[in-house]
Coordinates of C-alpha atoms and ligand atoms in Angstrom, one line a residue:
X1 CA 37.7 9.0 -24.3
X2 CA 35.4 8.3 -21.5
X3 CA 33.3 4.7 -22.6
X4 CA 30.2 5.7 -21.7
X5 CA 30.3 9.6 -23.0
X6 CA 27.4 8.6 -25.5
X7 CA 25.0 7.4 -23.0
X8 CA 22.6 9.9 -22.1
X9 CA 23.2 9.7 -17.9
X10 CA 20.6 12.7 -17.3
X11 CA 17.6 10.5 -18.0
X12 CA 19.1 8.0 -15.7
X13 CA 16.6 7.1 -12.6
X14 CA 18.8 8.3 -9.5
X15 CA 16.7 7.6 -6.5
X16 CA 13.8 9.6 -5.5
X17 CA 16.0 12.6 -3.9
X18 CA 17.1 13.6 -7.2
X19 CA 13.4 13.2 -8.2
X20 CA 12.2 15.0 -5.4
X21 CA 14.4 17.2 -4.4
X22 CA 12.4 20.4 -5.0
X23 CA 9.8 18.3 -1.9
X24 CA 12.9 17.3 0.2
X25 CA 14.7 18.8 3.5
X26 CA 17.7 18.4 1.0
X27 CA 20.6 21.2 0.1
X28 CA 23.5 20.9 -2.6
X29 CA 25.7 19.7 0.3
X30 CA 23.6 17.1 1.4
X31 CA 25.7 13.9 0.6
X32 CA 23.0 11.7 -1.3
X33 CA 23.0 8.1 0.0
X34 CA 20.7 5.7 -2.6
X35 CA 20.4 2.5 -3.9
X36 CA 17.6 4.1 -6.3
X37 CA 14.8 3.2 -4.3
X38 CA 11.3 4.5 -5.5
X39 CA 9.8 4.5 -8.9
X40 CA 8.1 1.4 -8.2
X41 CA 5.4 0.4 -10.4
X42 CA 1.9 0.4 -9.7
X43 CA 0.2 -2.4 -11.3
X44 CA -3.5 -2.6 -12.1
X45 CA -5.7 -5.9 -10.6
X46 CA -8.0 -7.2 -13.4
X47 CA -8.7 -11.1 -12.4
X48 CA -9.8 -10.3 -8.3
X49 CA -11.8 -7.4 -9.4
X50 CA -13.7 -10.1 -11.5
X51 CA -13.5 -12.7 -9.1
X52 CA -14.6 -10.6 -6.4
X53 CA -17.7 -9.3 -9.1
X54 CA -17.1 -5.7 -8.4
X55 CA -16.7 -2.8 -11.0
X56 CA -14.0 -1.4 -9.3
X57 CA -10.3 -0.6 -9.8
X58 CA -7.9 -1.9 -7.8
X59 CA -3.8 -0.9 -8.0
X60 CA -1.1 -2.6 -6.3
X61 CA 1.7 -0.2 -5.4
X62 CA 4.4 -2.6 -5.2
X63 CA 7.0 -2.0 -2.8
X64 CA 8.6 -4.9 -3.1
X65 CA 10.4 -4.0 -5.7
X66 CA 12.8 -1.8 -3.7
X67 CA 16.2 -2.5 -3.7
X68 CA 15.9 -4.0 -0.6
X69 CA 12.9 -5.3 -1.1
X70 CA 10.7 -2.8 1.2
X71 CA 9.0 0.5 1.5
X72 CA 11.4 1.3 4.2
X73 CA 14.0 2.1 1.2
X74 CA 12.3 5.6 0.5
X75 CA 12.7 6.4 4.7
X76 CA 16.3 4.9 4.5
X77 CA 18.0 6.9 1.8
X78 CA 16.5 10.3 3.6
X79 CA 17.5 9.2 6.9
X80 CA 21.5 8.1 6.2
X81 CA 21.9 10.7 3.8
X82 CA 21.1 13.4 6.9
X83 CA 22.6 11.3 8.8
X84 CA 25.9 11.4 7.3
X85 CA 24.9 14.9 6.6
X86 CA 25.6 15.7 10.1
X87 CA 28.3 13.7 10.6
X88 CA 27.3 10.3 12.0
X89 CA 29.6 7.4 12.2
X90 CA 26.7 5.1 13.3
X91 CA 23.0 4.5 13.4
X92 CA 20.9 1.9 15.5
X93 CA 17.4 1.0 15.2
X94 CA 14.9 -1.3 16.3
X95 CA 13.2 -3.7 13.6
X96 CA 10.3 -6.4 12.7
X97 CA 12.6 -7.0 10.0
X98 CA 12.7 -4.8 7.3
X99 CA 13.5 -1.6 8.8
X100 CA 17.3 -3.7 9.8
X101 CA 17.5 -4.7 6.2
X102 CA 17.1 -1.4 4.3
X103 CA 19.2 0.6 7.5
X104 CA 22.1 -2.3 7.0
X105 CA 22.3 -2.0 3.0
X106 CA 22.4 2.0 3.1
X107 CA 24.8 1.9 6.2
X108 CA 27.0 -0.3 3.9
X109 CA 26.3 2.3 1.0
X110 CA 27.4 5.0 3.2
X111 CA 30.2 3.0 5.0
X112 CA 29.1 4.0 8.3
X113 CA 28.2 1.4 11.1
X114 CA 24.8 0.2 11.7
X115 CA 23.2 -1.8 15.5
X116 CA 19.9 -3.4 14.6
X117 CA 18.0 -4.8 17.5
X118 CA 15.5 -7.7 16.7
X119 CA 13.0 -9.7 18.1
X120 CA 14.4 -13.1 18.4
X121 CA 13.1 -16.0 16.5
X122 CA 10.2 -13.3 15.6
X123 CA 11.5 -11.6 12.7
X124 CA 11.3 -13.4 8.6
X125 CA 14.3 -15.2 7.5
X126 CA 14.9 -12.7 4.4
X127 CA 14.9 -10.4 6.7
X128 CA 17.5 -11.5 9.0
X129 CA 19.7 -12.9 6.0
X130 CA 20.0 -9.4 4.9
X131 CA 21.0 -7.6 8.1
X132 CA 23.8 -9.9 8.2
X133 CA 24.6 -9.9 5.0
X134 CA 25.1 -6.2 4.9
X135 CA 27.5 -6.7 7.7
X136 CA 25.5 -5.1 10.2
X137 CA 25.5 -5.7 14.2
X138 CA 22.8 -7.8 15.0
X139 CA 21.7 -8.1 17.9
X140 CA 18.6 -10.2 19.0
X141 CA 16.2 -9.7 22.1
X142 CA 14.2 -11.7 24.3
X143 CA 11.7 -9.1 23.7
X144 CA 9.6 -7.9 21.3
X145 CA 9.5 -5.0 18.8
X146 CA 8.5 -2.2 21.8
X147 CA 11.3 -2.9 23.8
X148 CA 13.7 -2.8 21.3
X149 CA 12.0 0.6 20.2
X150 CA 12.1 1.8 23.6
X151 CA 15.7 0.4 24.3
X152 CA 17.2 2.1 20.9
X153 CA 15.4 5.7 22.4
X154 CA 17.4 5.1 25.9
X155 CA 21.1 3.9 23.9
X156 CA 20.9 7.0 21.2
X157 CA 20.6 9.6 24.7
X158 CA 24.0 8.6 25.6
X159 CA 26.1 6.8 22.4
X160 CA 27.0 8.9 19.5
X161 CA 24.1 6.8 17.4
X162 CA 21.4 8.3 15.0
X163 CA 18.1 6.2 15.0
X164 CA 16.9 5.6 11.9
X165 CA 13.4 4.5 13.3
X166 CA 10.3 6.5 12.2
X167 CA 10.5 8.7 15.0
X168 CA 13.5 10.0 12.8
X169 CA 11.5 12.6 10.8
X170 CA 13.8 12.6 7.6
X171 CA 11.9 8.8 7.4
X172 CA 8.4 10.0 7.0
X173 CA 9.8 13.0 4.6
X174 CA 11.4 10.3 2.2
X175 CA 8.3 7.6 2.5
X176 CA 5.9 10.1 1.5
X177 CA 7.3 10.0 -2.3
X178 CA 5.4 7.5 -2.6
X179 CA 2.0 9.7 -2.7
X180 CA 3.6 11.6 -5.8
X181 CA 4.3 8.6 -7.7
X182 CA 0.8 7.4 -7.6
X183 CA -0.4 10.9 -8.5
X184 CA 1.7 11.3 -11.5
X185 CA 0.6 7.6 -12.2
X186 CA -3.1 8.6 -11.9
X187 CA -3.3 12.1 -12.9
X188 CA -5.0 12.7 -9.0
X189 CA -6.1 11.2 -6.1
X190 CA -7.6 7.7 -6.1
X191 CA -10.7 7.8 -3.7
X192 CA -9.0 4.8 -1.3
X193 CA -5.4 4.6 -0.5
X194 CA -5.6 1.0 2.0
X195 CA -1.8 -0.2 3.6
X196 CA -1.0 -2.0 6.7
X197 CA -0.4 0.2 9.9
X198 CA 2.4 -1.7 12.1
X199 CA 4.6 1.2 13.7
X200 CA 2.2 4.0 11.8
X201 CA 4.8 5.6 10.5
X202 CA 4.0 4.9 7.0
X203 CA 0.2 5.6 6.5
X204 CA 1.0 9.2 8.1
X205 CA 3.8 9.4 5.3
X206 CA 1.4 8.6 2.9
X207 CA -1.2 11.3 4.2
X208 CA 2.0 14.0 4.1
X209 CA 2.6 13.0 1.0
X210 CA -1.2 13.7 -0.4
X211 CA -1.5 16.3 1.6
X212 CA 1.2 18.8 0.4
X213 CA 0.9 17.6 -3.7
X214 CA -3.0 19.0 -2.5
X215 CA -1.7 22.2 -1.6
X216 CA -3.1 21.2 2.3
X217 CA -1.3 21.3 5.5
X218 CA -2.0 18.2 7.5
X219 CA -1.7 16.9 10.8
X220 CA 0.7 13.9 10.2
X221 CA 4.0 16.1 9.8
X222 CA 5.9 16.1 12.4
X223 CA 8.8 17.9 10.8
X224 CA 7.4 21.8 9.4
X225 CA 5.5 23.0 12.8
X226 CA 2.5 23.5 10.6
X227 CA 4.7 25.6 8.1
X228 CA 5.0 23.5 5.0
X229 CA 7.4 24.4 2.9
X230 CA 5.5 22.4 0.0
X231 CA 2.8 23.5 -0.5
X232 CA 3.0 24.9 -4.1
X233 CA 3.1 23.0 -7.8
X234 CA 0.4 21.2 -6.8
X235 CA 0.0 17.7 -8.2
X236 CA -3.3 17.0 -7.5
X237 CA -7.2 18.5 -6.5
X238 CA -7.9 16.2 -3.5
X239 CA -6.9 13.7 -1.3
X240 CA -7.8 10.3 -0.9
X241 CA -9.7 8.9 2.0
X242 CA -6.9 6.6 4.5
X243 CA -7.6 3.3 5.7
X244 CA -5.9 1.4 7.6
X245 CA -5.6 -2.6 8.5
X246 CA -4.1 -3.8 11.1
X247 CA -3.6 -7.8 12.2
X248 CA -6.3 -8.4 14.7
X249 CA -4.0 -9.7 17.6
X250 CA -2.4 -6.5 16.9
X251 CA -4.5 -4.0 17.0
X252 CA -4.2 -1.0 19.2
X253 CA -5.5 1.2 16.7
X254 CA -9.0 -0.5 16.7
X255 CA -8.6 -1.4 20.6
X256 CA -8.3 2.3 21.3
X257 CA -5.0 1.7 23.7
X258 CA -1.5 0.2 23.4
X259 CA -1.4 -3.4 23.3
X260 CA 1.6 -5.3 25.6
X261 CA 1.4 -9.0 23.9
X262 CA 1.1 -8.6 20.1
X263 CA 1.2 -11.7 17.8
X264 CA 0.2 -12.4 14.4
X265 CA 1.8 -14.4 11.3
X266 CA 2.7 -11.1 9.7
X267 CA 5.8 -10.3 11.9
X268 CA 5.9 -7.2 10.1
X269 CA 3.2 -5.3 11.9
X270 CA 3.6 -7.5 15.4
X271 CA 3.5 -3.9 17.0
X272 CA 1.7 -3.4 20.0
X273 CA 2.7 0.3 20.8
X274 CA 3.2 2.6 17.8
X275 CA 5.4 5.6 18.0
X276 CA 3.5 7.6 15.0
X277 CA 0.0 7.8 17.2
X278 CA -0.8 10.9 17.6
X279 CA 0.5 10.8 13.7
X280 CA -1.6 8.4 12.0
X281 CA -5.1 8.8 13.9
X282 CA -4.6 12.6 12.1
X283 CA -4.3 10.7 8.5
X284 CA -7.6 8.5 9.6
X285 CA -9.3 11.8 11.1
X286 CA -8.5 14.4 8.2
X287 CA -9.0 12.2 5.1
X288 CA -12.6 10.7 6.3
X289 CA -10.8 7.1 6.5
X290 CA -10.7 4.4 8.9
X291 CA -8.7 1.7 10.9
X292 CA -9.8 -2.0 10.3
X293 CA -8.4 -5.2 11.3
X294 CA -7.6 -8.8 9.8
X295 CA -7.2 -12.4 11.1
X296 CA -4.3 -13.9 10.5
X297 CA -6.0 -16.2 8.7
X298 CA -7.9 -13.1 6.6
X299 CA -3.9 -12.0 5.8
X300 CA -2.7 -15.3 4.2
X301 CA -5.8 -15.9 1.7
X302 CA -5.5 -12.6 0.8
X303 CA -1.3 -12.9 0.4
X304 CA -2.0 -16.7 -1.6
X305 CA -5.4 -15.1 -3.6
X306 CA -3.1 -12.1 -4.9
X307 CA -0.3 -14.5 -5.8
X308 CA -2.4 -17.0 -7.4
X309 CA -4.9 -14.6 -9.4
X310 CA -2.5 -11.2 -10.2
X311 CA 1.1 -13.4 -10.3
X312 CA 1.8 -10.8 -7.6
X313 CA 3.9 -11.8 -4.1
X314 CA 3.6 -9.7 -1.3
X315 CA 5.0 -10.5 2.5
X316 CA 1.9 -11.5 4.9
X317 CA 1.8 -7.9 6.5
X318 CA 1.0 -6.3 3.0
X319 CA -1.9 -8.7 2.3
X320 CA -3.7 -7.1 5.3
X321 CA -4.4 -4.2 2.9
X322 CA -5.8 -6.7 -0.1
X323 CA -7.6 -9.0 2.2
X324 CA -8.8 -6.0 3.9
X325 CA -9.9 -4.2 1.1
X326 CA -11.9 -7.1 0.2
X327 CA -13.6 -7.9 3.1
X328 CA -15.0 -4.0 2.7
X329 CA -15.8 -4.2 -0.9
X330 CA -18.4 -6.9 0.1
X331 CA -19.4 -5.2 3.1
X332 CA -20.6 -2.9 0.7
X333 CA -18.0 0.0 2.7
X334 CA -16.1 0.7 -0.1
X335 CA -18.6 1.6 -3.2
X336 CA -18.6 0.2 -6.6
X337 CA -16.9 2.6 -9.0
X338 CA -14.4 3.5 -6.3
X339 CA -10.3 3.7 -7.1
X340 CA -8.3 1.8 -4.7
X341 CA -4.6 2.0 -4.1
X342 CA -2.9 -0.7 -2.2
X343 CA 0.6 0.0 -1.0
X344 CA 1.7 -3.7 -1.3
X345 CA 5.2 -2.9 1.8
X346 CA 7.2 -5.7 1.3
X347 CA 8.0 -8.8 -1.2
X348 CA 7.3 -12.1 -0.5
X349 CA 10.3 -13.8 -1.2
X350 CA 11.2 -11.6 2.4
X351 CA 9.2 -14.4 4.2
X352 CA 10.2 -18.0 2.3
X353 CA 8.7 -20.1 5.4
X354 CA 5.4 -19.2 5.6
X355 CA 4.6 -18.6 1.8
X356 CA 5.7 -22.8 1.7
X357 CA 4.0 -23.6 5.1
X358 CA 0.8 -22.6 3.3
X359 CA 1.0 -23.9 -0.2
X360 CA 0.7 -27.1 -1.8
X361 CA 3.8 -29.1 -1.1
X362 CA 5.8 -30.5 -4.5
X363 CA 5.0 -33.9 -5.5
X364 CA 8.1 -36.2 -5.6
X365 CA 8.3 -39.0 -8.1
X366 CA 10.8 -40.8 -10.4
X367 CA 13.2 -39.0 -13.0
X368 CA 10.9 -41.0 -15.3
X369 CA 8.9 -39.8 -18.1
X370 CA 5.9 -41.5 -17.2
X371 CA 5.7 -40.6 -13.7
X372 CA 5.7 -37.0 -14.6
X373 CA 3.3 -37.2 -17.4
X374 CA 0.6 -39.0 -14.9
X375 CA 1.1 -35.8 -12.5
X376 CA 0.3 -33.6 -15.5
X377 CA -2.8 -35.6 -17.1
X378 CA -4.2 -35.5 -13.6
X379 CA -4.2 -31.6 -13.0
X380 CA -4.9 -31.0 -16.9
X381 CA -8.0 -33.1 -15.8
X382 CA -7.2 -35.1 -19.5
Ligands
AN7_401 C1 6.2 -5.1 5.1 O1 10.8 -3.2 9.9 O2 8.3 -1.6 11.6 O3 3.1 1.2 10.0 O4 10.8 -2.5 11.9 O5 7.8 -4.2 7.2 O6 5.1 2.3 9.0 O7 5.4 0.6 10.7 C2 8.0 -2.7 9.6 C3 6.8 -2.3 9.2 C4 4.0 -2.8 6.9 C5 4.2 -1.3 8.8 N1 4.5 -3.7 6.0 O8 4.6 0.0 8.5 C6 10.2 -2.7 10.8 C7 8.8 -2.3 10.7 C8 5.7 -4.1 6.1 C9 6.5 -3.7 7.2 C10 4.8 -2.3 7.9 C11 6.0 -2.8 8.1 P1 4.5 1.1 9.6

């Protein structure tokens, strides 16, 4: 007798093409490549809310809590299932970090090979661990981000590789799941959905996603020719309105042009020439939203506030959307009342270095009761 025969398997969680199918350029013969990404939960703020005096609600989408600790997980189980759909052997991409770590786990899950093309010394040391853990080929620039973008475009015209980058539209098709989750979470739209716009492929994901469960065509797809297939069961009455934060020396969404030199502390989003453009300024445009920007030093408060007051850890790039959130909730540009969604991208345990370079270092004393019971008294203020 099988061992497991009295388990009931078909409420099993199975990724989000088995949940989505029905919204997914997916057929019967599609082989399905998962880790059972998706079905992340979205977790309610109640002490910054308070903290910041507003009566508003604020939900974390955390992303993190993919298996490979990303967003890019919904993209990646889309884009190697197809991928191995048609036959590839190999796919390549170019990375900040996370994109190599979620292409080199499903690779391995697929057993095809995977090229990931890095910035050196620019990319977060979870990051990179993972890449080479997953036994893909690393292979670091002296360049940054674009050039390996633009590199990847120039080696897939010639080598048998599939490019798993957000240009691939199977990507944007898996990443806007997302949007149904929150909307069977909520019931319907929230009025704000913030997130961090590196590469911009994931905001115009998000506004695909909203837009079909809406029953509306949108600008951001780049995969129907205007002929959603979706556009029926309708999971919700409205959209949300899309904003946007980007790190400030990294900007070319607020500068209005590429940018050549990006740098910021969130390597994530150190992106100075976005491939989804044309992609995301539809998002901003259709849903009444906008594009805003953060200091570096805006993105760490806002990454060490949400881990100190909500026990939530996000990587640096994901705190653009809290500490950008925050900055218009006192502004006064997001009202009180409102419903905010943050997609929270990445987790912090992604990005070990900086979390400790900006925290309170341990205190060292003896292995001696005494010692530790002065460090206590002193922070119980007895
Ligand atoms: C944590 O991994 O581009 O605007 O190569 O890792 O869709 O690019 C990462 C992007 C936000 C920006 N937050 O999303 C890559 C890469 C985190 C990220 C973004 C990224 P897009």
């Amino acid at each position: 007798m099988n061992m497991t025969s009295h388990l009931n398997m078909t409420s099993h969680y199975r990724g989000l093409i088995e949940r989505y199918r029905d919204r997914l350029p997916v057929s019967s013969d599609t082989p399905v490549v998962t880790l059972n990404e998706g079905n992340t939960p979205l977790i309610e703020l109640f002490n910054l809310p308070n903290l910041l005096r507003k009566n508003v609600r604020i939900l974390c989408k955390f992303e993190g809590l993919n298996p490979t600790g990303s967003f890019k997980d919904r993209g990646m189980t889309m884009a190697v299932s197809k991928a191995v759909e048609g036959g590839s052997k190999a796919i390549i991409c170019a990375s900040t970090g996370n994109t190599s770590a979620a292409a080199a786990a499903y690779a391995a899950r697929a057993n095809i090979r995977c090229f990931v093309l890095i910035p050196e010394g620019k990319i977060a040391l979870g990051k990179l661990s993972q890449a080479m853990m997953h036994g893909s080929v690393v292979i670091q620039i002296r360049g940054n981000f674009d050039d390996g973008m633009r590199l990847v475009q120039e080696l897939a015209e010639t080598m048998p590789l599939d490019i798993v980058n957000s240009i691939n539209p199977y990507r944007l098709q898996g990443q806007k799941t997302i949007a149904f989750e929150v909307l069977e979470a909520l019931g319907d739209a929230p009025d704000y959905h913030a997130l961090p716009v590196g590469n911009a492929g994931n905001i115009s994901a998000h506004w695909i996603g909203y837009s079909e469960a809406a029953g509306m065509a949108c600008g951001s797809c780049n995969h129907c020719d205007g002929k959603c297939p979706y556009l029926e069961n309708k999971l919700a009455t409205r959209r949300p309105i899309m904003v946007g934060y980007q790190a400030s020396g990294a900007a070319p969404f607020l500068r209005g042009h590429m940018v050549d030199d990006p740098e910021t502390v969130a390597t994530a989003i150190r992106i100075g020439h976005p491939v989804s453009w044309d992609l995301a300024w539809a998002a901003k445009n259709e849903s009444g939203g906008w594009f805003d920007e953060c200091t570096d030093e805006e993105i760490l408060r806002g990454q060490k506030l949400l881990a100190e007051t909500e026990g939530i850890f996000c990587e640096p790039a994901s705190a653009a959307s809290i500490a950008g959130v925050c900055k218009d909730l006192e502004l006064g540009v997001i009202g009180e009342g409102s419903t905010i969604v943050c997609t929270l991208t990445g987790h912090g345990l992604k990005d070990p270095d900086t979390a400790i370079e900006q925290s309170t270092k341990p205190v060292v004393v003896d292995a001696k009761r005494a010692a530790i019971e002065g460090v206590i008294a002193k922070h119980l203020g007895g």
